[in-house]
Structures are given as structure tokens and as C-alpha cells.
Amino acid sequence: MKRRTLFAAGAAAAVMPVARMAFAQAAAPDARMQEILLGGNFALLSSRLAAEKATDPAVQAFAALEISEQEAVARAFGAAPSDQVAPEHASMLEQMNAMEAGAEFDRQYLTAQMQGHEQLRVLHAAYAENGENPMARGASIVGVPSIDTHMSMLRAISNRLG
């Protein structure tokens, strides 16, 4: 009887570090992670609008890329994309939603993405340096050069559209 109790206690002790790690990764996002998720939601929601309204093929392609990337980042941060955004992003989304499809929408989308990416770069760079969640920190480490690439793409498309 004592051996079974000892074995059960040993097995429980061996599982505890793994259980703690799993619980820590499933915990709610901290404030810095939440800020990144809000910015990602804006990039995602505005890109979903662009998928419907953009007329330039490069803008459409960028929007599709951004949708899949922001969904992946949210998963890496242990969350799901949502409709929740910062107040300034909510007003930008309202303006974009009210616009007709066409070149003006395309330019507005590109401007919004460049502003959003600049904000996200700062947030991801900080989290990459000292974020607490290892999975999210890894996503931020990879996210910084990805954002730099996106900024180059956005500038090139914007310059071409005029």
C-alpha cells in the first residue's frame, strides 16, 4: 500500500512542472500581449474589408497574406482573433467600411496598414526582448522582421498606386 502511495506521489511530482507550464501558456494574455492582439485585430479586420473592397491585385494579395498571418499570430499568443480594437482603430474601420470599393479605398487601406504595422513593430520588438510567454515571445521575435518585410511591400504598392 505504501509503495502505491509513494509511486502516485512521485508520478504527480513529475507531472507538476509540465502541468504548470501548460497552465501558464493557457493563461489570459498580459497587458502587453493584449495590446499586440488589439493591433493584430485591426490589421485583420481592415484586411478582411480589403479582401472585399480592394480593386488593385497587389492590395488584394497583401490583404490575404495579412489575414492568414494575423490569425496565426493570435494562435501563437494563445488567443483567437476578435472584433475588439483600440478606439482610434475603430474609427478608421468605420471610415473604411463606409467607403466604396476602388482606388481611394486601396490607398486608405495601405495608409492604415502602414500606421498599424509601425505600431505593431514597436510592440513586437519590446515583447521579443522580454516577453513572459515563450510561445508569444517566439512569435514576436519572428514578427519583427516580418513586419519590416510588410512595410517594404506596403511602401512599394503605395508608391506604385501614387
mmCIF file of C-alpha atoms in Angstrom:
data_model
loop_
_atom_site.group_PDB
_atom_site.id
_atom_site.type_symbol
_atom_site.label_atom_id
_atom_site.label_comp_id
_atom_site.label_asym_id
_atom_site.label_seq_id
_atom_site.Cartn_x
_atom_site.Cartn_y
_atom_site.Cartn_z
ATOM 1 C CA MET A 1 0.000 0.000 0.000
ATOM 2 C CA LYS A 2 2.801 2.399 0.909
ATOM 3 C CA ARG A 3 4.546 1.648 -2.403
ATOM 4 C CA ARG A 4 1.442 2.596 -4.398
ATOM 5 C CA THR A 5 1.085 5.855 -2.481
ATOM 6 C CA LEU A 6 4.762 6.603 -2.946
ATOM 7 C CA PHE A 7 4.514 5.796 -6.677
ATOM 8 C CA ALA A 8 1.430 8.006 -7.091
ATOM 9 C CA ALA A 9 3.105 10.868 -5.252
ATOM 10 C CA GLY A 10 6.234 10.509 -7.412
ATOM 11 C CA ALA A 11 4.170 10.473 -10.608
ATOM 12 C CA ALA A 12 2.257 13.576 -9.503
ATOM 13 C CA ALA A 13 5.502 15.371 -8.659
ATOM 14 C CA ALA A 14 6.932 14.503 -12.077
ATOM 15 C CA VAL A 15 3.881 15.898 -13.874
ATOM 16 C CA MET A 16 3.657 19.158 -11.888
ATOM 17 C CA PRO A 17 6.276 21.164 -13.846
ATOM 18 C CA VAL A 18 4.629 20.185 -17.136
ATOM 19 C CA ALA A 19 1.173 20.999 -15.785
ATOM 20 C CA ARG A 20 2.399 24.386 -14.554
ATOM 21 C CA MET A 21 3.928 25.155 -17.960
ATOM 22 C CA ALA A 22 0.713 24.162 -19.774
ATOM 23 C CA PHE A 23 -1.355 26.277 -17.393
ATOM 24 C CA ALA A 24 0.956 29.265 -17.803
ATOM 25 C CA GLN A 25 0.652 29.121 -21.571
ATOM 26 C CA ALA A 26 -3.129 28.819 -21.351
ATOM 27 C CA ALA A 27 -3.398 31.811 -19.011
ATOM 28 C CA ALA A 28 -5.038 35.008 -20.165
ATOM 29 C CA PRO A 29 -2.841 37.386 -22.171
ATOM 30 C CA ASP A 30 -0.999 40.003 -20.135
ATOM 31 C CA ALA A 31 -1.474 43.714 -20.904
ATOM 32 C CA ARG A 32 1.365 43.837 -23.449
ATOM 33 C CA MET A 33 0.093 40.761 -25.237
ATOM 34 C CA GLN A 34 -3.407 42.239 -25.248
ATOM 35 C CA GLU A 35 -2.092 45.413 -26.887
ATOM 36 C CA ILE A 36 -0.462 43.343 -29.634
ATOM 37 C CA LEU A 37 -3.652 41.331 -30.096
ATOM 38 C CA LEU A 38 -5.721 44.519 -30.431
ATOM 39 C CA GLY A 39 -3.347 45.845 -33.092
ATOM 40 C CA GLY A 40 -3.460 42.492 -34.838
ATOM 41 C CA ASN A 41 -7.252 42.551 -34.783
ATOM 42 C CA PHE A 42 -7.169 45.897 -36.571
ATOM 43 C CA ALA A 43 -4.781 44.559 -39.217
ATOM 44 C CA LEU A 44 -7.019 41.518 -39.628
ATOM 45 C CA LEU A 45 -10.362 43.339 -39.755
ATOM 46 C CA SER A 46 -9.141 46.016 -42.149
ATOM 47 C CA SER A 47 -7.649 43.291 -44.340
ATOM 48 C CA ARG A 48 -10.958 41.445 -44.377
ATOM 49 C CA LEU A 49 -12.536 44.671 -45.615
ATOM 50 C CA ALA A 50 -9.811 44.963 -48.249
ATOM 51 C CA ALA A 51 -10.474 41.395 -49.355
ATOM 52 C CA GLU A 52 -13.986 42.575 -50.249
ATOM 53 C CA LYS A 53 -13.332 46.139 -51.458
ATOM 54 C CA ALA A 54 -9.781 46.396 -52.802
ATOM 55 C CA THR A 55 -9.503 46.642 -56.571
ATOM 56 C CA ASP A 56 -5.735 46.518 -57.045
ATOM 57 C CA PRO A 57 -4.423 42.913 -57.290
ATOM 58 C CA ALA A 58 -1.365 43.678 -55.125
ATOM 59 C CA VAL A 59 -3.583 45.174 -52.403
ATOM 60 C CA GLN A 60 -5.846 42.121 -52.571
ATOM 61 C CA ALA A 61 -2.838 39.801 -52.305
ATOM 62 C CA PHE A 62 -1.432 41.718 -49.351
ATOM 63 C CA ALA A 63 -4.809 41.607 -47.600
ATOM 64 C CA ALA A 64 -4.981 37.803 -47.989
ATOM 65 C CA LEU A 65 -1.434 37.474 -46.623
ATOM 66 C CA GLU A 66 -2.241 39.709 -43.652
ATOM 67 C CA ILE A 67 -5.425 37.797 -42.798
ATOM 68 C CA SER A 68 -3.634 34.469 -42.567
ATOM 69 C CA GLU A 69 -0.694 35.962 -40.688
ATOM 70 C CA GLN A 70 -2.788 37.738 -38.051
ATOM 71 C CA GLU A 71 -4.831 34.589 -37.444
ATOM 72 C CA ALA A 72 -1.566 32.689 -36.885
ATOM 73 C CA VAL A 73 -0.166 35.366 -34.544
ATOM 74 C CA ALA A 74 -3.339 35.270 -32.454
ATOM 75 C CA ARG A 75 -2.986 31.476 -32.130
ATOM 76 C CA ALA A 76 0.666 31.849 -31.108
ATOM 77 C CA PHE A 77 -0.475 34.305 -28.441
ATOM 78 C CA GLY A 78 -2.979 31.762 -27.153
ATOM 79 C CA ALA A 79 -5.989 33.742 -28.371
ATOM 80 C CA ALA A 80 -8.465 33.907 -31.192
ATOM 81 C CA PRO A 81 -8.959 36.961 -33.375
ATOM 82 C CA SER A 82 -11.872 39.130 -32.320
ATOM 83 C CA ASP A 83 -13.692 42.299 -33.304
ATOM 84 C CA GLN A 84 -12.132 44.165 -30.371
ATOM 85 C CA VAL A 85 -9.834 47.037 -31.441
ATOM 86 C CA ALA A 86 -8.450 50.248 -29.949
ATOM 87 C CA PRO A 87 -10.756 53.290 -30.236
ATOM 88 C CA GLU A 88 -8.650 55.034 -32.922
ATOM 89 C CA HIS A 89 -8.696 51.851 -34.976
ATOM 90 C CA ALA A 90 -12.463 51.526 -34.564
ATOM 91 C CA SER A 91 -12.991 54.924 -36.186
ATOM 92 C CA MET A 92 -10.618 54.029 -39.040
ATOM 93 C CA LEU A 93 -12.544 50.798 -39.613
ATOM 94 C CA GLU A 94 -15.830 52.727 -39.686
ATOM 95 C CA GLN A 95 -14.431 55.125 -42.289
ATOM 96 C CA MET A 96 -13.092 52.281 -44.417
ATOM 97 C CA ASN A 97 -16.339 50.362 -44.124
ATOM 98 C CA ALA A 98 -18.278 53.392 -45.402
ATOM 99 C CA MET A 99 -16.013 53.797 -48.439
ATOM 100 C CA GLU A 100 -16.824 52.490 -51.895
ATOM 101 C CA ALA A 101 -14.551 49.899 -53.467
ATOM 102 C CA GLY A 102 -11.866 51.419 -55.638
ATOM 103 C CA ALA A 103 -8.552 53.217 -55.751
ATOM 104 C CA GLU A 104 -9.374 55.584 -52.858
ATOM 105 C CA PHE A 105 -10.212 52.614 -50.621
ATOM 106 C CA ASP A 106 -6.977 50.908 -51.676
ATOM 107 C CA ARG A 107 -4.926 53.968 -50.688
ATOM 108 C CA GLN A 108 -6.738 54.323 -47.360
ATOM 109 C CA TYR A 109 -6.158 50.650 -46.593
ATOM 110 C CA LEU A 110 -2.441 50.937 -47.361
ATOM 111 C CA THR A 111 -2.127 54.016 -45.140
ATOM 112 C CA ALA A 112 -3.961 52.262 -42.297
ATOM 113 C CA GLN A 113 -1.772 49.168 -42.662
ATOM 114 C CA MET A 114 1.439 51.213 -42.616
ATOM 115 C CA GLN A 115 0.370 53.038 -39.454
ATOM 116 C CA GLY A 116 -0.769 49.815 -37.823
ATOM 117 C CA HIS A 117 2.396 47.961 -38.754
ATOM 118 C CA GLU A 118 4.575 50.737 -37.335
ATOM 119 C CA GLN A 119 2.703 50.448 -34.030
ATOM 120 C CA LEU A 120 2.862 46.650 -34.060
ATOM 121 C CA ARG A 121 6.592 46.686 -34.786
ATOM 122 C CA VAL A 122 7.283 48.677 -31.622
ATOM 123 C CA LEU A 123 5.084 46.350 -29.556
ATOM 124 C CA HIS A 124 6.518 43.135 -31.018
ATOM 125 C CA ALA A 125 10.113 44.373 -30.658
ATOM 126 C CA ALA A 126 9.555 45.052 -26.962
ATOM 127 C CA TYR A 127 7.859 41.700 -26.405
ATOM 128 C CA ALA A 128 10.604 39.895 -28.346
ATOM 129 C CA GLU A 129 13.143 41.337 -25.897
ATOM 130 C CA ASN A 130 11.447 40.416 -22.636
ATOM 131 C CA GLY A 131 8.015 38.879 -23.125
ATOM 132 C CA GLU A 132 6.922 36.412 -20.466
ATOM 133 C CA ASN A 133 5.027 33.898 -22.618
ATOM 134 C CA PRO A 134 7.587 31.789 -24.541
ATOM 135 C CA MET A 135 5.295 30.993 -27.478
ATOM 136 C CA ALA A 136 4.197 34.620 -27.867
ATOM 137 C CA ARG A 137 7.775 35.796 -27.469
ATOM 138 C CA GLY A 138 8.824 33.493 -30.302
ATOM 139 C CA ALA A 139 6.040 34.882 -32.472
ATOM 140 C CA SER A 140 7.244 38.407 -31.723
ATOM 141 C CA ILE A 141 10.866 37.529 -32.492
ATOM 142 C CA VAL A 142 9.777 36.265 -35.922
ATOM 143 C CA GLY A 143 7.188 39.034 -36.227
ATOM 144 C CA VAL A 144 9.657 41.936 -36.228
ATOM 145 C CA PRO A 145 11.437 41.023 -39.498
ATOM 146 C CA SER A 146 8.086 40.008 -40.975
ATOM 147 C CA ILE A 147 6.705 43.468 -40.195
ATOM 148 C CA ASP A 148 9.778 45.023 -41.812
ATOM 149 C CA THR A 149 9.066 42.974 -44.945
ATOM 150 C CA HIS A 150 5.420 44.006 -44.862
ATOM 151 C CA MET A 151 6.393 47.661 -44.583
ATOM 152 C CA SER A 152 8.579 47.330 -47.690
ATOM 153 C CA MET A 153 5.714 45.687 -49.550
ATOM 154 C CA LEU A 154 3.236 48.335 -48.428
ATOM 155 C CA ARG A 155 5.544 51.192 -49.459
ATOM 156 C CA ALA A 156 6.138 49.620 -52.870
ATOM 157 C CA ILE A 157 2.422 49.134 -53.517
ATOM 158 C CA SER A 158 1.634 52.617 -52.233
ATOM 159 C CA ASN A 159 4.331 54.228 -54.435
ATOM 160 C CA ARG A 160 3.021 52.378 -57.459
ATOM 161 C CA LEU A 161 -0.554 53.495 -56.818
ATOM 162 C CA GLY A 162 0.531 57.091 -56.253
#
